[in-house]
Tab-separated table of C-alpha atoms in Angstrom:
chain	number	residue	atom	x	y	z
A	1	MET	CA	25.681	-5.211	-13.362
A	2	ASP	CA	23.346	-7.585	-15.255
A	3	VAL	CA	25.641	-10.514	-14.423
A	4	LEU	CA	26.204	-9.413	-10.837
A	5	VAL	CA	22.497	-9.283	-9.864
A	6	PRO	CA	21.705	-13.044	-10.274
A	7	LEU	CA	24.933	-13.989	-8.494
A	8	LEU	CA	24.114	-11.781	-5.534
A	9	GLN	CA	20.500	-13.009	-5.561
A	10	LEU	CA	21.822	-16.559	-5.243
A	11	LEU	CA	24.040	-15.539	-2.328
A	12	VAL	CA	21.100	-13.933	-0.495
A	13	LEU	CA	18.977	-17.008	-1.224
A	14	LEU	CA	21.611	-19.270	0.331
A	15	LEU	CA	21.839	-17.031	3.394
A	16	THR	CA	18.055	-17.163	3.815
A	17	LEU	CA	17.569	-20.745	2.653
A	18	PRO	CA	15.303	-21.835	5.555
A	19	LEU	CA	12.827	-19.088	4.691
A	20	HIS	CA	12.712	-20.111	1.022
A	21	LEU	CA	12.308	-23.772	1.922
A	22	MET	CA	9.391	-22.932	4.214
A	23	ALA	CA	7.809	-20.939	1.384
A	24	LEU	CA	8.316	-23.825	-1.032
A	25	LEU	CA	6.666	-26.247	1.387
A	26	GLY	CA	3.721	-23.908	1.948
A	27	CYS	CA	4.584	-23.251	5.606
A	28	TRP	CA	5.688	-19.646	5.351
A	29	GLN	CA	2.596	-17.948	3.918
A	30	PRO	CA	0.200	-18.778	6.814
A	31	LEU	CA	2.855	-17.663	9.293
A	32	CYS	CA	3.483	-14.446	7.364
A	33	LYS	CA	-0.249	-13.605	7.209
A	34	THR	CA	-0.367	-13.869	11.011
A	35	TYR	CA	2.755	-11.873	11.934
A	36	PHE	CA	2.607	-9.273	9.139
A	37	PRO	CA	-0.102	-7.107	10.783
A	38	TYR	CA	2.092	-6.773	13.880
A	39	LEU	CA	5.077	-5.740	11.738
A	40	MET	CA	2.951	-3.197	9.878
A	41	ALA	CA	1.590	-1.780	13.142
A	42	VAL	CA	5.167	-0.909	14.142
A	43	LEU	CA	6.286	0.411	10.749
A	44	THR	CA	3.175	2.508	10.125
A	45	ARG	CA	3.551	4.262	13.483
A	46	LYS	CA	7.104	5.203	12.508
A	47	SER	CA	6.148	6.278	8.983
A	48	ASN	CA	3.198	8.347	10.255
A	49	ARG	CA	5.527	10.336	12.483
A	50	LYS	CA	7.702	11.142	9.469
A	51	MET	CA	4.812	11.740	7.058
A	52	GLU	CA	2.243	13.428	9.312
A	53	SER	CA	2.302	16.849	7.661
A	54	LYS	CA	2.274	15.423	4.132
A	55	LYS	CA	-0.599	13.052	4.887
A	56	ARG	CA	-2.646	15.802	6.538
A	57	GLU	CA	-2.109	17.995	3.491
A	58	LEU	CA	-3.118	15.197	1.086
A	59	PHE	CA	-6.197	13.981	2.931
A	60	SER	CA	-7.431	17.484	3.782
A	61	GLN	CA	-8.616	17.575	0.163
A	62	ILE	CA	-11.317	15.016	1.021
A	63	LYS	CA	-13.416	17.804	2.552
A	64	GLY	CA	-13.870	19.306	-0.892
A	65	LEU	CA	-15.601	16.128	-2.086
A	66	MET	CA	-18.346	16.219	0.543
A	67	GLY	CA	-21.800	17.068	-0.766
A	68	ALA	CA	-24.647	18.856	0.969
A	69	SER	CA	-24.945	15.938	3.391
A	70	GLY	CA	-21.445	16.569	4.696
A	71	LYS	CA	-20.648	12.894	4.150
A	72	VAL	CA	-18.215	11.127	1.849
A	73	ALA	CA	-18.074	7.413	0.992
A	74	LEU	CA	-14.433	6.380	1.370
A	75	LEU	CA	-12.843	3.042	0.498
A	76	GLU	CA	-9.516	2.275	2.152
A	77	LEU	CA	-7.885	-0.187	-0.235
A	78	GLY	CA	-5.429	-2.501	1.511
A	79	CYS	CA	-6.449	-0.882	4.779
A	80	GLY	CA	-3.897	-2.670	6.943
A	81	THR	CA	-4.019	-1.445	10.538
A	82	GLY	CA	-6.026	1.702	9.782
A	83	ALA	CA	-2.991	3.963	10.077
A	84	ASN	CA	-4.582	6.633	7.875
A	85	PHE	CA	-7.795	7.012	9.892
A	86	GLN	CA	-6.444	9.808	12.085
A	87	PHE	CA	-5.894	11.979	8.996
A	88	TYR	CA	-9.420	11.697	7.549
A	89	PRO	CA	-11.871	14.550	8.179
A	90	ALA	CA	-15.123	14.030	10.060
A	91	GLY	CA	-17.974	12.870	7.869
A	92	CYS	CA	-16.156	9.982	6.190
A	93	ARG	CA	-18.075	6.713	5.910
A	94	VAL	CA	-15.188	4.261	5.737
A	95	THR	CA	-15.263	0.871	4.041
A	96	CYS	CA	-12.107	-1.175	4.543
A	97	LEU	CA	-10.816	-3.813	2.133
A	98	ASP	CA	-7.870	-6.134	2.648
A	99	PRO	CA	-7.103	-9.738	1.626
A	100	ASN	CA	-5.648	-10.473	5.076
A	101	PRO	CA	-8.389	-11.120	7.692
A	102	HIS	CA	-5.850	-10.823	10.530
A	103	PHE	CA	-5.952	-7.023	10.181
A	104	GLU	CA	-9.536	-6.782	11.455
A	105	LYS	CA	-8.690	-6.574	15.155
A	106	PHE	CA	-6.253	-3.743	14.422
A	107	LEU	CA	-8.976	-1.965	12.445
A	108	THR	CA	-11.407	-2.294	15.341
A	109	LYS	CA	-8.854	-0.646	17.637
A	110	SER	CA	-8.148	2.139	15.120
A	111	MET	CA	-11.843	2.868	14.671
A	112	ALA	CA	-12.332	3.038	18.436
A	113	GLU	CA	-9.577	5.675	18.524
A	114	ASN	CA	-11.128	7.685	15.670
A	115	ARG	CA	-14.748	8.286	16.648
A	116	HIS	CA	-15.072	11.121	14.116
A	117	LEU	CA	-15.372	8.466	11.386
A	118	GLN	CA	-18.294	6.194	10.555
A	119	TYR	CA	-17.106	2.604	10.087
A	120	GLU	CA	-19.158	0.805	7.428
A	121	ARG	CA	-17.645	-2.661	7.035
A	122	PHE	CA	-14.498	-4.738	6.517
A	123	VAL	CA	-14.371	-6.621	3.213
A	124	VAL	CA	-11.883	-9.493	2.941
A	125	ALA	CA	-10.934	-9.488	-0.739
A	126	PRO	CA	-8.027	-8.680	-3.068
A	127	GLY	CA	-7.941	-5.335	-4.813
A	128	GLU	CA	-8.184	-7.064	-8.171
A	129	ASP	CA	-11.669	-8.361	-7.348
A	130	MET	CA	-13.889	-5.926	-5.461
A	131	ARG	CA	-17.160	-7.383	-6.709
A	132	GLN	CA	-18.739	-6.871	-3.276
A	133	LEU	CA	-18.640	-3.107	-3.947
A	134	ALA	CA	-21.093	-1.547	-6.391
A	135	ASP	CA	-20.159	0.496	-9.451
A	136	GLY	CA	-19.783	4.202	-8.705
A	137	SER	CA	-20.420	3.698	-4.994
A	138	MET	CA	-17.363	5.561	-3.672
A	139	ASP	CA	-16.457	9.240	-3.598
A	140	VAL	CA	-12.892	8.528	-2.513
A	141	VAL	CA	-10.488	5.592	-2.674
A	142	VAL	CA	-7.312	5.664	-0.590
A	143	CYS	CA	-4.373	3.443	-1.519
A	144	THR	CA	-1.171	3.696	0.550
A	145	LEU	CA	1.668	1.182	0.289
A	146	VAL	CA	-0.617	-1.297	-1.463
A	147	LEU	CA	0.219	-1.433	-5.180
A	148	CYS	CA	3.652	-2.831	-4.343
A	149	SER	CA	2.160	-6.127	-3.166
A	150	VAL	CA	-0.885	-6.778	-5.345
A	151	GLN	CA	-0.746	-9.360	-8.122
A	152	SER	CA	-1.757	-6.868	-10.829
A	153	PRO	CA	-1.650	-3.095	-10.284
A	154	ARG	CA	-3.404	-2.642	-13.629
A	155	LYS	CA	-6.412	-4.736	-12.556
A	156	VAL	CA	-6.573	-3.011	-9.178
A	157	LEU	CA	-6.693	0.402	-10.836
A	158	GLN	CA	-9.422	-0.845	-13.185
A	159	GLU	CA	-11.459	-1.839	-10.129
A	160	VAL	CA	-10.754	1.540	-8.512
A	161	GLN	CA	-12.095	3.234	-11.640
A	162	ARG	CA	-15.198	1.048	-11.477
A	163	VAL	CA	-16.125	1.737	-7.849
A	164	LEU	CA	-15.417	5.486	-8.022
A	165	ARG	CA	-18.232	7.826	-9.017
A	166	PRO	CA	-17.557	10.289	-11.867
A	167	GLY	CA	-15.367	13.021	-10.403
A	168	GLY	CA	-14.299	10.726	-7.558
A	169	VAL	CA	-10.671	10.764	-6.444
A	170	LEU	CA	-7.997	8.160	-5.754
A	171	PHE	CA	-5.457	9.377	-3.175
A	172	PHE	CA	-2.220	7.373	-3.228
A	173	TRP	CA	1.140	7.044	-1.534
A	174	GLU	CA	3.333	4.242	-2.862
A	175	HIS	CA	6.978	3.249	-2.798
A	176	VAL	CA	8.570	2.668	-6.189
A	177	ALA	CA	11.769	1.536	-7.880
A	178	GLU	CA	15.008	3.453	-7.583
A	179	PRO	CA	16.251	5.213	-10.784
A	180	GLN	CA	17.323	2.999	-13.668
A	181	GLY	CA	21.044	2.249	-13.725
A	182	SER	CA	21.596	3.149	-10.079
A	183	TRP	CA	23.345	0.981	-7.515
A	184	ALA	CA	20.287	1.404	-5.283
A	185	LEU	CA	18.107	-0.261	-7.935
A	186	MET	CA	20.622	-3.083	-8.244
A	187	TRP	CA	20.377	-3.808	-4.530
A	188	GLN	CA	16.584	-3.726	-4.752
A	189	GLN	CA	16.782	-6.333	-7.510
A	190	VAL	CA	19.159	-8.451	-5.421
A	191	VAL	CA	17.000	-8.618	-2.288
A	192	GLU	CA	13.557	-8.555	-3.944
A	193	PRO	CA	13.013	-12.364	-4.203
A	194	THR	CA	13.643	-12.690	-0.448
A	195	TRP	CA	11.891	-9.427	0.462
A	196	LYS	CA	8.669	-10.654	-1.180
A	197	HIS	CA	8.465	-13.398	1.451
A	198	ILE	CA	9.280	-11.076	4.346
A	199	GLY	CA	6.922	-8.326	3.139
A	200	ASP	CA	3.907	-10.478	2.236
A	201	GLY	CA	4.385	-10.127	-1.529
A	202	CYS	CA	5.919	-6.638	-1.521
A	203	CYS	CA	7.814	-5.853	-4.744
A	204	LEU	CA	10.615	-3.291	-4.527
A	205	THR	CA	11.137	-2.511	-8.208
A	206	ARG	CA	7.688	-1.561	-9.509
A	207	GLU	CA	7.357	1.614	-11.592
A	208	THR	CA	3.896	2.347	-10.241
A	209	TRP	CA	3.768	5.882	-11.626
A	210	LYS	CA	3.513	4.347	-15.106
A	211	ASP	CA	0.489	2.248	-14.082
A	212	LEU	CA	-1.241	5.341	-12.704
A	213	GLU	CA	-0.522	7.361	-15.833
A	214	LYS	CA	-1.912	4.583	-18.068
A	215	ALA	CA	-5.018	3.837	-15.970
A	216	GLY	CA	-7.318	6.256	-17.803
A	217	PHE	CA	-7.854	8.883	-15.090
A	218	SER	CA	-8.830	12.326	-16.328
A	219	GLU	CA	-6.122	13.934	-14.195
A	220	VAL	CA	-3.115	12.595	-12.270
A	221	GLN	CA	-1.044	14.729	-9.907
A	222	MET	CA	1.961	13.294	-8.064
A	223	GLU	CA	5.170	14.272	-6.355
A	224	ARG	CA	8.245	12.157	-5.730
A	225	GLN	CA	9.655	11.771	-2.223
A	226	PRO	CA	12.918	10.283	-0.901
A	227	PRO	CA	12.991	6.941	0.977
A	228	LEU	CA	11.664	7.119	4.539
A	229	PHE	CA	14.055	4.620	6.098
A	230	LYS	CA	17.636	4.361	4.877
A	231	TRP	CA	18.036	0.977	6.570
A	232	LEU	CA	15.315	-0.644	4.445
A	233	PRO	CA	15.569	-1.529	0.729
A	234	VAL	CA	12.263	0.269	0.122
A	235	GLY	CA	12.967	3.072	-2.350
A	236	PRO	CA	11.510	6.504	-3.060
A	237	HIS	CA	7.779	7.216	-2.816
A	238	ILE	CA	5.162	8.871	-4.980
A	239	MET	CA	2.238	10.740	-3.437
A	240	GLY	CA	-0.733	12.390	-5.098
A	241	LYS	CA	-4.209	11.999	-6.477
A	242	ALA	CA	-5.956	10.728	-9.609
A	243	VAL	CA	-9.402	11.971	-10.672
A	244	LYS	CA	-11.936	9.791	-12.460
């Protein structure tokens, strides 16, 4: 299997050679940043239909973090199109952060459709560098399908720890690698170099549960879920929360 993976990777590369050449010449990334929000708008609608009950169950726990004011400061990390907004309870003051500025018009639309939320601001920045947000300024951080595409999950989780107040909670839902030694993992390894270009840096084989367990949270709870779409190389998911 170790010999087969690079051979199959080369075959996929040859089949998608124009894409790789565009990436090498610096032409692909600007194009990807523009079209990717439209792709995510379609995929998140489909995933929300499949995950509605699970997301409602997860995010219903936000109510328990509201103080006497009935408000909670929430940071949506890698906010994308704002697909999670419909699941947040009233009283959330939402700050959105994403490195792709092309998502802002989708966020504006999502906020208009979710008047029960208070929209604070949209910060264009990577998760590894959230210096625009103060230490301990957030009650909740939400991170869904984000840690697959960041440069350093470890640095992102360090920043999450920094911006969360003591007792604050990170809610997460992330896709992860298939089991070691499986044929499914082999195919993830084969298509990953090409998939990173298609998915704006998305990595298929990350073992994100290990990053969460090593990040220094006082408590981590997670459950494993099967892949949402059998026709995509995206593997199983983990969903849960981590308490600072």
